[in-house]
Coordinates of C-alpha atoms and ligand atoms in Angstrom, one line a residue:
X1 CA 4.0 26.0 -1.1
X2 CA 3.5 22.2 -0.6
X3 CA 7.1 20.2 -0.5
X4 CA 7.5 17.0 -2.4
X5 CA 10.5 14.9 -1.4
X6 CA 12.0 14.1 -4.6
X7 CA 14.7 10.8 -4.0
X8 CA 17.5 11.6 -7.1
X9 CA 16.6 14.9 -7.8
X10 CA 20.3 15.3 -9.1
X11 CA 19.8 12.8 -11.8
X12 CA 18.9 12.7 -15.4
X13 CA 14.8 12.0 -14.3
X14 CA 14.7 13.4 -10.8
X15 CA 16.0 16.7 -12.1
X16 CA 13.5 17.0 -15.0
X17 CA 10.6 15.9 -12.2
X18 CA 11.9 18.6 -10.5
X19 CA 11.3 21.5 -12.8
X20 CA 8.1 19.8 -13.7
X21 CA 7.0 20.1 -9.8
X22 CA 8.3 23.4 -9.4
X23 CA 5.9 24.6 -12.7
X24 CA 2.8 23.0 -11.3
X25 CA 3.5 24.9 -8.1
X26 CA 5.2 22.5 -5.7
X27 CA 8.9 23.3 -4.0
X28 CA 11.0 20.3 -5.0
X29 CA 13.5 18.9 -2.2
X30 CA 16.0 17.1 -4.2
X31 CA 17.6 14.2 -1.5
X32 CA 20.8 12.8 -3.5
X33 CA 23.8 11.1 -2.8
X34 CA 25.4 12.6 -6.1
X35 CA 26.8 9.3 -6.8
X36 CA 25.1 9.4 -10.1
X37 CA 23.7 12.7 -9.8
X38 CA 24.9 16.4 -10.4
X39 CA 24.3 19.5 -8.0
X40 CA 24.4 21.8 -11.0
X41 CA 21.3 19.8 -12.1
X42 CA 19.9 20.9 -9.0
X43 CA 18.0 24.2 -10.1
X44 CA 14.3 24.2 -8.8
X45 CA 14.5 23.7 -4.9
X46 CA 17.0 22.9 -2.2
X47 CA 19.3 20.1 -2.6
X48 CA 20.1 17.4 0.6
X49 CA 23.1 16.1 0.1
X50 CA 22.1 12.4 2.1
X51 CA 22.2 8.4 1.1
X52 CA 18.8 6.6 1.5
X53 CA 21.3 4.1 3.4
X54 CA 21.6 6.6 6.4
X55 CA 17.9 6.4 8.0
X56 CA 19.0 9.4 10.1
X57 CA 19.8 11.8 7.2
X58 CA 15.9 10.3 6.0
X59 CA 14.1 11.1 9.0
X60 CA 16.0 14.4 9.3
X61 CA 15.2 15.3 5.8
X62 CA 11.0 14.7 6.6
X63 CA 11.4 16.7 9.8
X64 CA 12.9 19.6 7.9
X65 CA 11.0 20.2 4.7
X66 CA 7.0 17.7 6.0
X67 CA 6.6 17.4 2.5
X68 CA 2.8 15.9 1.2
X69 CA 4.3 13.0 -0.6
X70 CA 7.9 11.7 -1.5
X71 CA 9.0 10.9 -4.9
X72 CA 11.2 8.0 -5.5
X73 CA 13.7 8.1 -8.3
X74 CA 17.1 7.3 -6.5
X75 CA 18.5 3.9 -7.8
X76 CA 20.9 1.8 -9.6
X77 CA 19.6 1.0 -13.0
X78 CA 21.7 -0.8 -15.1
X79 CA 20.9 -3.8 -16.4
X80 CA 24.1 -5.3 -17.9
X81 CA 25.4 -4.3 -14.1
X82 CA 22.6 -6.2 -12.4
X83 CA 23.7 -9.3 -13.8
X84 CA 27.2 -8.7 -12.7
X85 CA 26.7 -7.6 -9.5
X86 CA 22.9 -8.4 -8.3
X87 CA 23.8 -7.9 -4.4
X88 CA 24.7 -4.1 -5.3
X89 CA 21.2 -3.8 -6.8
X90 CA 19.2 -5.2 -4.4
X91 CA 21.5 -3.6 -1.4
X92 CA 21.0 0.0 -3.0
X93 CA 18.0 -0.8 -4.7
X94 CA 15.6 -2.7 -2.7
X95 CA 17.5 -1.6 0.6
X96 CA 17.2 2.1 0.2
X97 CA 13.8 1.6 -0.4
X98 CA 12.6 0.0 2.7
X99 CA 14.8 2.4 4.9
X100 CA 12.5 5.3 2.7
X101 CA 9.4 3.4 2.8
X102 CA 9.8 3.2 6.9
X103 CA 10.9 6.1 6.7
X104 CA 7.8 8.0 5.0
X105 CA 5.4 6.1 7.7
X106 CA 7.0 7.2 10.4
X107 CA 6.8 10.9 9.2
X108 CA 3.5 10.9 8.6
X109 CA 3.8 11.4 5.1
X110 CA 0.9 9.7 3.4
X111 CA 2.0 10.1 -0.5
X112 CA 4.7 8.1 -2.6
X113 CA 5.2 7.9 -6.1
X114 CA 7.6 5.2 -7.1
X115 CA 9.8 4.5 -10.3
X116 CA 9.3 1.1 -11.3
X117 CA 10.3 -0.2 -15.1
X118 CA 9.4 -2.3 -17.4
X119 CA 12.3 -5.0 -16.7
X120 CA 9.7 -5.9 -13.9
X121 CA 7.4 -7.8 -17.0
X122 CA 10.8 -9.8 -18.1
X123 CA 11.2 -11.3 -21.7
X124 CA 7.6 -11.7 -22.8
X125 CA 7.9 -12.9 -26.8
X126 CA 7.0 -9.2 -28.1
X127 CA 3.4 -9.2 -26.4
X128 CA 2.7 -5.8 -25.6
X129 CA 3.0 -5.4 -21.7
X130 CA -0.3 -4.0 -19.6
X131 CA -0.3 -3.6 -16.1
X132 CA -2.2 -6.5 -16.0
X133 CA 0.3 -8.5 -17.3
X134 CA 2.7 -11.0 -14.6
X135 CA 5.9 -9.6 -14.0
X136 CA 8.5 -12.1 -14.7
X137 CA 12.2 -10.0 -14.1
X138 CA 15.1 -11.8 -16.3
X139 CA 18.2 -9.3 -14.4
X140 CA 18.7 -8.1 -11.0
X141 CA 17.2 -4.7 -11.8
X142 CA 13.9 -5.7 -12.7
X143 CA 13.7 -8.0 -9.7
X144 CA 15.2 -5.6 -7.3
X145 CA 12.1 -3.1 -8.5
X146 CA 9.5 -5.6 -8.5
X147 CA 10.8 -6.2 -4.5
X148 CA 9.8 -2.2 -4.3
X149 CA 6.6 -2.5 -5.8
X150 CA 5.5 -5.6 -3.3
X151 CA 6.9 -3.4 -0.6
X152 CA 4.4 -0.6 -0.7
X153 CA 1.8 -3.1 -1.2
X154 CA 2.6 -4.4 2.0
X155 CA 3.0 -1.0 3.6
X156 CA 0.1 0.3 2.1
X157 CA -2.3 -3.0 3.6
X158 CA -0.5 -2.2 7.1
X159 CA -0.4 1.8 7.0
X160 CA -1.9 4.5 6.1
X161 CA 0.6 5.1 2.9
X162 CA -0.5 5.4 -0.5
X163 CA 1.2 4.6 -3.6
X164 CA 1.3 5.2 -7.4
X165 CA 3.8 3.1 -8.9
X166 CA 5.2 4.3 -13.0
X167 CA 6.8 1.5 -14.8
X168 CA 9.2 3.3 -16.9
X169 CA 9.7 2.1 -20.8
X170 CA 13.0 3.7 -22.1
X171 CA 13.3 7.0 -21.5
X172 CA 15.3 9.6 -23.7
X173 CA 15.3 13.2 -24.6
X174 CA 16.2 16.2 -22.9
X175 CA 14.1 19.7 -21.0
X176 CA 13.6 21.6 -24.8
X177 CA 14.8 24.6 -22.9
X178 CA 18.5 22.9 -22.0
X179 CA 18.6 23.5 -18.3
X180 CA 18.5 20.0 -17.6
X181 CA 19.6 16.8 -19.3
X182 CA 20.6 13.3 -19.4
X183 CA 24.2 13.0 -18.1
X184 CA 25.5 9.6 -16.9
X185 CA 29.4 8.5 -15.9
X186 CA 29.6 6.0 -17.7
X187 CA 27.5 6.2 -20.0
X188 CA 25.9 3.0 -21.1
X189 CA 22.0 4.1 -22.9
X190 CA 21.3 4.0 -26.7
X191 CA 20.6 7.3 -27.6
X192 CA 23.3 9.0 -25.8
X193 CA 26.1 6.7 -26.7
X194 CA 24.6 7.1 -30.3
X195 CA 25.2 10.8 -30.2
X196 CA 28.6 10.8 -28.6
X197 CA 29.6 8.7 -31.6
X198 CA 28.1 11.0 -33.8
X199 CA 29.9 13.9 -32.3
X200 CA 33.5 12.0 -32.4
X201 CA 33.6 11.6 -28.9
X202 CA 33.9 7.8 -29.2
X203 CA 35.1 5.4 -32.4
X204 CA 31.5 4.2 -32.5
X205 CA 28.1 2.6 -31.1
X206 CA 28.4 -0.6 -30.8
X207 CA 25.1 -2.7 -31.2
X208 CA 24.4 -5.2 -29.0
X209 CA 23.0 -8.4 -30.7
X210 CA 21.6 -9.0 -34.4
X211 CA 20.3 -12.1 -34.0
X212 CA 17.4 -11.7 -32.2
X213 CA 13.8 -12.5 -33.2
X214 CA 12.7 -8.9 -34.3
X215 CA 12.2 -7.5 -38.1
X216 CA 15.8 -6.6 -38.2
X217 CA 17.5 -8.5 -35.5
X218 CA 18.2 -6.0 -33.0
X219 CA 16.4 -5.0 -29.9
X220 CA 12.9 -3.1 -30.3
X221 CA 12.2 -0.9 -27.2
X222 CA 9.4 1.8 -26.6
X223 CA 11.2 5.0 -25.9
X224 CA 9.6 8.1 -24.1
X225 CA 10.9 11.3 -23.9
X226 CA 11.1 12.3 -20.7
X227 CA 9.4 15.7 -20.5
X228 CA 6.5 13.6 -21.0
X229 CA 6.9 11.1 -18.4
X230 CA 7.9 13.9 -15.4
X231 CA 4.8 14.8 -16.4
X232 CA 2.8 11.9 -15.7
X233 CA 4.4 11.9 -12.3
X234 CA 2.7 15.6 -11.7
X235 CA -0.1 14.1 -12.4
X236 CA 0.2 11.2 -10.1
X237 CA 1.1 13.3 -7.4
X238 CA -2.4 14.9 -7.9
X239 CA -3.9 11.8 -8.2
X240 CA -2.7 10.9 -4.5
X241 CA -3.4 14.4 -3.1
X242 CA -7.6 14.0 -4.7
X243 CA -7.5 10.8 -2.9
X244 CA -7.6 8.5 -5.7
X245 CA -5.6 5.5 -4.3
X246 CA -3.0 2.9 -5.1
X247 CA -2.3 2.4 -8.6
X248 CA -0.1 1.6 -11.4
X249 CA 0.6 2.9 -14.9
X250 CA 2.6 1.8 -17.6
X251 CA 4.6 4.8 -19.0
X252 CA 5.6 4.3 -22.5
X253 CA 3.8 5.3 -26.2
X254 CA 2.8 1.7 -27.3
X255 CA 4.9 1.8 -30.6
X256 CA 8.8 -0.2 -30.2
X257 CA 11.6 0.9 -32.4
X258 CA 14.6 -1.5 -33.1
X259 CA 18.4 -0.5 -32.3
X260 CA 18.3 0.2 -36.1
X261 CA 15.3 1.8 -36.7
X262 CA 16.6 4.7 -33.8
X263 CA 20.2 5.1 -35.6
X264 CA 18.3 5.9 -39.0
X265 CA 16.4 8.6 -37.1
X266 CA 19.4 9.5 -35.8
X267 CA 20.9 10.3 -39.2
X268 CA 17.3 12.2 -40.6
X269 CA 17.8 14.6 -37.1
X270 CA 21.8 15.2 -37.4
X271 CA 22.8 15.2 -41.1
X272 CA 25.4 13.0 -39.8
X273 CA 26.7 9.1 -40.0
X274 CA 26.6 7.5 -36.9
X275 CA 29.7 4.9 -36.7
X276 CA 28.2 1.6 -35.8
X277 CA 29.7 -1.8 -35.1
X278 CA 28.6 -5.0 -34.2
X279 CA 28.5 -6.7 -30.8
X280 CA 26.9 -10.2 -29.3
X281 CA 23.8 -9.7 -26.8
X282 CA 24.6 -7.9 -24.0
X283 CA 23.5 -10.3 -20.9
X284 CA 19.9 -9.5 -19.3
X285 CA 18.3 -7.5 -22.4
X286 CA 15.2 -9.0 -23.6
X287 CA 13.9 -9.1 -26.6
X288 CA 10.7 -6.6 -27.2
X289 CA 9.4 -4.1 -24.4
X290 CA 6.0 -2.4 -25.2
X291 CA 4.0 -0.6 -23.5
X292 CA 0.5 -1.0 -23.4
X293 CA -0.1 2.5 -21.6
X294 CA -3.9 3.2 -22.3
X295 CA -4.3 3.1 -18.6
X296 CA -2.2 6.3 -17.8
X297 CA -4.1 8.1 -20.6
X298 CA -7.3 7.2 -19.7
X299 CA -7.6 7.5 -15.7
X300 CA -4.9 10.1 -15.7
X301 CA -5.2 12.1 -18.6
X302 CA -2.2 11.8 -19.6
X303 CA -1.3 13.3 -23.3
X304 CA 2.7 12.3 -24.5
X305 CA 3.4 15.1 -26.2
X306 CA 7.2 15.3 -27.5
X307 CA 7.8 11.3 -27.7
X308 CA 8.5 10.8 -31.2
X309 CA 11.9 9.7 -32.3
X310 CA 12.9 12.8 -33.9
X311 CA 11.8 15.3 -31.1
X312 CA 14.0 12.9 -28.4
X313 CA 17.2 12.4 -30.5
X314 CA 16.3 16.2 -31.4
X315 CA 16.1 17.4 -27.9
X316 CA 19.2 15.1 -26.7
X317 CA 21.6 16.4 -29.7
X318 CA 21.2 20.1 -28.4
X319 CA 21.6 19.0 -24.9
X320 CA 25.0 17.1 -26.2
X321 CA 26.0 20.7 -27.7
X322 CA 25.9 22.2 -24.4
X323 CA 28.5 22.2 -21.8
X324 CA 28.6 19.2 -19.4
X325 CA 27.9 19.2 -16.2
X326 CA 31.0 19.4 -14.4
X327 CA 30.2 17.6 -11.6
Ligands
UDP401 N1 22.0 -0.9 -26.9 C1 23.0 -1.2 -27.9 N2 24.2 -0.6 -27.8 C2 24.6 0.2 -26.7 C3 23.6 0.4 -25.7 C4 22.3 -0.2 -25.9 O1 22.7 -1.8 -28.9 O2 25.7 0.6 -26.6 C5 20.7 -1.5 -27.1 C6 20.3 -2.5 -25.9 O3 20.7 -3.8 -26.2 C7 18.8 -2.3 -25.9 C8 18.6 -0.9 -26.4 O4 19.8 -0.5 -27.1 O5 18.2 -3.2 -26.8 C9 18.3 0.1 -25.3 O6 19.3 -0.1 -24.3 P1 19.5 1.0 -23.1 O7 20.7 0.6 -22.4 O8 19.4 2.4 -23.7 O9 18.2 0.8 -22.2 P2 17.6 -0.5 -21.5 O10 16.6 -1.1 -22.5 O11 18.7 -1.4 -21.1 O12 16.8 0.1 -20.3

């Protein structure tokens, strides 16, 4: 059975990649610090416990399992944390990456998939984003990414190491069969906050910013669920493997919702109020992120599936019935 090296297999999207690989045949070798992560979320291969700081534990981890490509989810990927702390991101971030990147030519491994996001375009006045369009980072995260992205271009001109790079909208949602899910300490994402104030777990969600240039003030985002973007990913992977070349594809659906617009879906899925109260901007959000992701569909067949806002919340509110991981 071919090995993929899948970087954060422990976490809320590596784990989900993982039981996507493992259905389309491949044995998944999660490689996770768990500093984020959870080795209960671990289910569908063997887990590495290792830190893409420690070359060593890198190299040792290609040597062992010669997977055909590596998978790179592992990272830091707040925004409002960024901002705060940008060294952290592009330490861990950026960092890690080249340690992996090196890593991955040296092993002989020709295949890498990368997570990228769409905090790589920046604040771009509500245009919907192609891949075409110039990345312009506003926070540490997005710039620590777009480093990633130049760095397999560079690798890629000098070695024999091909890439396919996913620029990530906002992803949300849970596996529909609950054995994995999106668990973060602390929380900080939309959706999952929502929920927890639904359930009483805390006073309430607190919306960042109504002033902004939008139809009702807050935020509009582009939210995919995330069944349907480990998914992409398989299909990626085969895309490398046919010999298809570098490329990059916007992940998302094309339609934004407002902060507003998902705490109204919120109520049609749950029957329930969620709390809500009112905060400034939070630093380093931008406006309106859109996907424009005809390219994914077209060259890579790729169907979305379960991303509307009903079957995401849906999905995420069983998963928040479940027990926790306890870590
Ligand atoms: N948001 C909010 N309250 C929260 C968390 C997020 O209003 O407690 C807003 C945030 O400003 C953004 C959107 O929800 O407009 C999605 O934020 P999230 O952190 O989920 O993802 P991001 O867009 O930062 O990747």
């Amino acid at each position: 059975m071919d090995r993929v090296l899948v970087t954060g297999g422990a976490g809320y999207i590596g784990s989900h990649a993982c039981k996507a690989l493992a259905q389309a045949g491949f044995l998944p070798v999660a490689f996770d610090n768990l500093s984020t992560g959870w080795a209960e979320a671990v289910k569908f291969g063997p887990l590495v416990r290792g830190d893409l700081m420690d070359r060593a534990a890198i190299d040792a981890a290609l040597a062992e399992h010669r997977p055909v490509a590596v998978m790179h989810f592992a990272a830091l990927s707040l925004v409002g944390e960024s901002m705060k702390d940008p060294a952290l991101y592009w330490r861990v971030n950026t960092g890690g990456a080249l340690n992996l990147i090196e890593a991955t030519v040296a092993a002989g491994v020709r295949n890498f998939v990368f997570s990228s996001t769409c905090a790589t375009y920046g604040d771009q006045d509500g245009v919907v984003l192609t891949e075409d369009t110039p990345q312009r980072p506003i926070n540490a995260y997005g710039g620590s990414k777009r480093a990633i992205e130049d760095m397999l271009r560079d690798f890629g001109a000098a070695y024999p190491l091909n890439h396919v790079i996913f620029r990530y909208f906002n992803v949300a949602g849970a596996d529909p069969e609950g054995e994995v899910g999106e668990q973060h300490w602390p929380e900080t994402h939309l959706i999952p906050l929502m929920l927890e104030a639904v359930a009483g777990k805390r006073p309430a969600l607190t919306v960042f910013g109504s002033d902004y240039a939008t139809r009702d003030g807050t935020c509009v985002r582009d939210y995919v669920h995330v069944t349907d973007l480990v998914e992409a990913h398989v299909l990626g992977l085969r895309w490398l493997l046919d010999g298809k070349g570098d490329r990059v594809f916007n992940l998302g659906t094309g339609i934004g919702f407002t902060v507003r617009e998902v705490i109204e879906a919120s109520r049609a899925v749950t029957n329930r109020e969620v709390p809500v109260t009112e905060g400034g901007r939070r630093a380093g959000d931008a406006t309106a992120l859109i996907s424009g992701s005809d390219r994914a569909t077209e060259e890579l067949g790729w169907e979305p599936r379960r991303s509307t806002l009903r079957q995401m919340i849906g999905d995420a509110w069983a998963w928040t019935q479940k027990p926790p991981y306890a870590g």
